[in-house]
Backbone as JSON, one array per atom type, in Angstrom:
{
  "sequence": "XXXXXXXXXXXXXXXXXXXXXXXXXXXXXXXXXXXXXXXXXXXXXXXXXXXXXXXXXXXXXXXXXXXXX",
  "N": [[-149.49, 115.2, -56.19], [-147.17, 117.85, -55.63], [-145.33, 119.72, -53.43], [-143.43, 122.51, -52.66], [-141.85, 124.63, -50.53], [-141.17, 127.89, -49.44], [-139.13, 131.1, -48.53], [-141.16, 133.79, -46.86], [-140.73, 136.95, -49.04], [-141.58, 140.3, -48.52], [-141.69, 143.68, -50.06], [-138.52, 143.17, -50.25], [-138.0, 142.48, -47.47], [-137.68, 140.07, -45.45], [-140.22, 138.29, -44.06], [-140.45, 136.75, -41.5], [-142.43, 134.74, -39.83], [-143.96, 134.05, -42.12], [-144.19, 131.63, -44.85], [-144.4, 130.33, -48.22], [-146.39, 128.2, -50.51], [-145.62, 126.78, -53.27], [-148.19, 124.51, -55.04], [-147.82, 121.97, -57.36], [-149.83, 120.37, -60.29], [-152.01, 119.74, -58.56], [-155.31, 117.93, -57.29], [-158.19, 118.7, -57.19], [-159.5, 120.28, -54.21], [-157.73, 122.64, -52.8], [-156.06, 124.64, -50.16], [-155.88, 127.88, -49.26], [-154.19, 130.14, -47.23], [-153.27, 133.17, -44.87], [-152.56, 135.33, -46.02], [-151.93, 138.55, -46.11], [-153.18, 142.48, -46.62], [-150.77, 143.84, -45.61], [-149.35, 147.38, -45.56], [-146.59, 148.45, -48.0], [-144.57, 149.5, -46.9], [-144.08, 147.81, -44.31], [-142.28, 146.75, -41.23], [-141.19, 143.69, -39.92], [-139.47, 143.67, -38.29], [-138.55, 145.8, -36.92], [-140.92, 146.12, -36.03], [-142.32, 148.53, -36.98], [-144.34, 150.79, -39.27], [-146.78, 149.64, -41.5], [-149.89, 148.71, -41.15], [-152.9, 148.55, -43.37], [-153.81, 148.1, -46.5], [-155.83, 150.61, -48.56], [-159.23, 150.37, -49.46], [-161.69, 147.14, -49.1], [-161.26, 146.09, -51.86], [-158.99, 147.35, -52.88], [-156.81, 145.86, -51.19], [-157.46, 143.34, -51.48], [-156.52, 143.31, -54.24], [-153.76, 143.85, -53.45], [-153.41, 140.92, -52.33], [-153.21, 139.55, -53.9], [-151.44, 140.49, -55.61], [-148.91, 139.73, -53.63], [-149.22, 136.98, -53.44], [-148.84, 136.04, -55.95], [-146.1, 137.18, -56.1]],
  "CA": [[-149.34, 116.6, -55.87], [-145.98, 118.39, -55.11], [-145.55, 121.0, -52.29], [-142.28, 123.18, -52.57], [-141.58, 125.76, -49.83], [-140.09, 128.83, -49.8], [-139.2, 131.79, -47.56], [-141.67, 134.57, -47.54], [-140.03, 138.58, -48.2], [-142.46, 141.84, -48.92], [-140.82, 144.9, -50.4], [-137.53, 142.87, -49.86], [-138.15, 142.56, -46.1], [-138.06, 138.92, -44.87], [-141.45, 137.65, -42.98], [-140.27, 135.8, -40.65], [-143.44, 133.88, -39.58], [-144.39, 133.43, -43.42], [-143.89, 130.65, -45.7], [-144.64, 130.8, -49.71], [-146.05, 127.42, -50.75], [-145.97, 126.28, -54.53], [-148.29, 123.21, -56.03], [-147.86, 121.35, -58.42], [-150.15, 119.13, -60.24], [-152.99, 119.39, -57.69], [-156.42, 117.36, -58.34], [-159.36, 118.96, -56.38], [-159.55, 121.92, -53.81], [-155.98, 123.67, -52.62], [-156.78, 125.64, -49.29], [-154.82, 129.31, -49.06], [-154.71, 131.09, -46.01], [-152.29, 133.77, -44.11], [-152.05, 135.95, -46.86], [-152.87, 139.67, -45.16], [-152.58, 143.1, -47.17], [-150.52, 145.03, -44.79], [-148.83, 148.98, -46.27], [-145.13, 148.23, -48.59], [-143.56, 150.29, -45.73], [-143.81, 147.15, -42.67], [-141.29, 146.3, -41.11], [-141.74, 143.2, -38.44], [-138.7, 143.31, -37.3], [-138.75, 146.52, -35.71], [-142.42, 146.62, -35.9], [-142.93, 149.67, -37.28], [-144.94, 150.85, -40.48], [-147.96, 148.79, -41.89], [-151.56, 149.3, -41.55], [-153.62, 148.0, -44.56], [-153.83, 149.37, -47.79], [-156.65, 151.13, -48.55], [-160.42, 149.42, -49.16], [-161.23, 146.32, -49.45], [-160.78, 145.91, -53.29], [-157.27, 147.17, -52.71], [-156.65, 144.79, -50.25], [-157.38, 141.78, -52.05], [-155.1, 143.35, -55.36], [-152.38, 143.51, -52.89], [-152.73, 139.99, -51.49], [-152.93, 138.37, -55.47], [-150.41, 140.58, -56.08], [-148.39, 139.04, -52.92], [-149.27, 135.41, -53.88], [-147.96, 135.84, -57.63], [-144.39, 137.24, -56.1]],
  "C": [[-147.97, 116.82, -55.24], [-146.34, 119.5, -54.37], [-143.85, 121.5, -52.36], [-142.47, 124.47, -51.86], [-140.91, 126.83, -49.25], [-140.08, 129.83, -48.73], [-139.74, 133.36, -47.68], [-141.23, 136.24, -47.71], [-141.93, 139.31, -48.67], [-141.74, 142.72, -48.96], [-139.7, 144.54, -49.87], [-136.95, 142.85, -48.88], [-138.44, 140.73, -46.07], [-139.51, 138.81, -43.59], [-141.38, 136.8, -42.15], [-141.05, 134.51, -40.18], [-144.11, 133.12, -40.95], [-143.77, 132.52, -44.31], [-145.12, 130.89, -47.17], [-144.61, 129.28, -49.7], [-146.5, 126.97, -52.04], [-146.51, 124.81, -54.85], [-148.48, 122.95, -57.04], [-148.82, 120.19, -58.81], [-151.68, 118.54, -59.23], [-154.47, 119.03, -58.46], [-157.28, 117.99, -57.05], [-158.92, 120.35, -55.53], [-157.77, 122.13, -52.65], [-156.71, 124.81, -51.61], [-155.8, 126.68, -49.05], [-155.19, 130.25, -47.86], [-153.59, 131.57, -45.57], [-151.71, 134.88, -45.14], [-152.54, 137.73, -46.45], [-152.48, 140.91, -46.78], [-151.66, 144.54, -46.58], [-149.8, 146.27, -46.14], [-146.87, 147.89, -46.73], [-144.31, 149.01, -47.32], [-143.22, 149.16, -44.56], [-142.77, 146.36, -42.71], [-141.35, 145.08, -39.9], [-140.46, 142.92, -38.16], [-138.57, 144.37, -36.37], [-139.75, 147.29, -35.54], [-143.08, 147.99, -35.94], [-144.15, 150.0, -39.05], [-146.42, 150.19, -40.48], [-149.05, 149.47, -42.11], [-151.81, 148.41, -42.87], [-154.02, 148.99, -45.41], [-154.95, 149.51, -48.39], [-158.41, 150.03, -48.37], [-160.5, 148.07, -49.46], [-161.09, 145.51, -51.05], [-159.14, 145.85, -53.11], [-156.2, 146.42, -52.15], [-156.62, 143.77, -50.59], [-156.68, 141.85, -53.44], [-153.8, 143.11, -54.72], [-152.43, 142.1, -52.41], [-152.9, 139.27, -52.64], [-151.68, 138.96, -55.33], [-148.82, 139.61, -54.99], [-148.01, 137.4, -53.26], [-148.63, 135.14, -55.27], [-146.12, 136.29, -57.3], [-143.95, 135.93, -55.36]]
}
């Protein structure tokens, strides 16, 4: 198994605390966690914007869609 790690943005905003990690090659279970669906507007650097985007259906489209960028 390979692990390559990357630096995580949202709406071309760096995440400071987040990391993006790609495997390769993995045999058995792959655990994913830290993936939230805050609003395209947040900003954590001068902590404004966010909130979560709408129910939770929408919520879990935005955090595939997150994990596929």
């Amino acid at each position: 198994m390979e692990l390559v790690t990357h630096k995580k943005f949202k709406n071309g905003r760096l995440m400071p605390w987040g990391k993006g990690t790609v495997v390769s090659g993995a045999r058995g279970f792959v655990y994913l966690c830290g993936n939230t669906a805050t609003a395209e507007n947040y900003d954590p650097t001068g902590k404004r914007g966010g909130g979560f985007t709408g129910d939770a259906a929408a919520q879990w489209r935005a955090i595939l869609a997150n994990i596929k960028s």
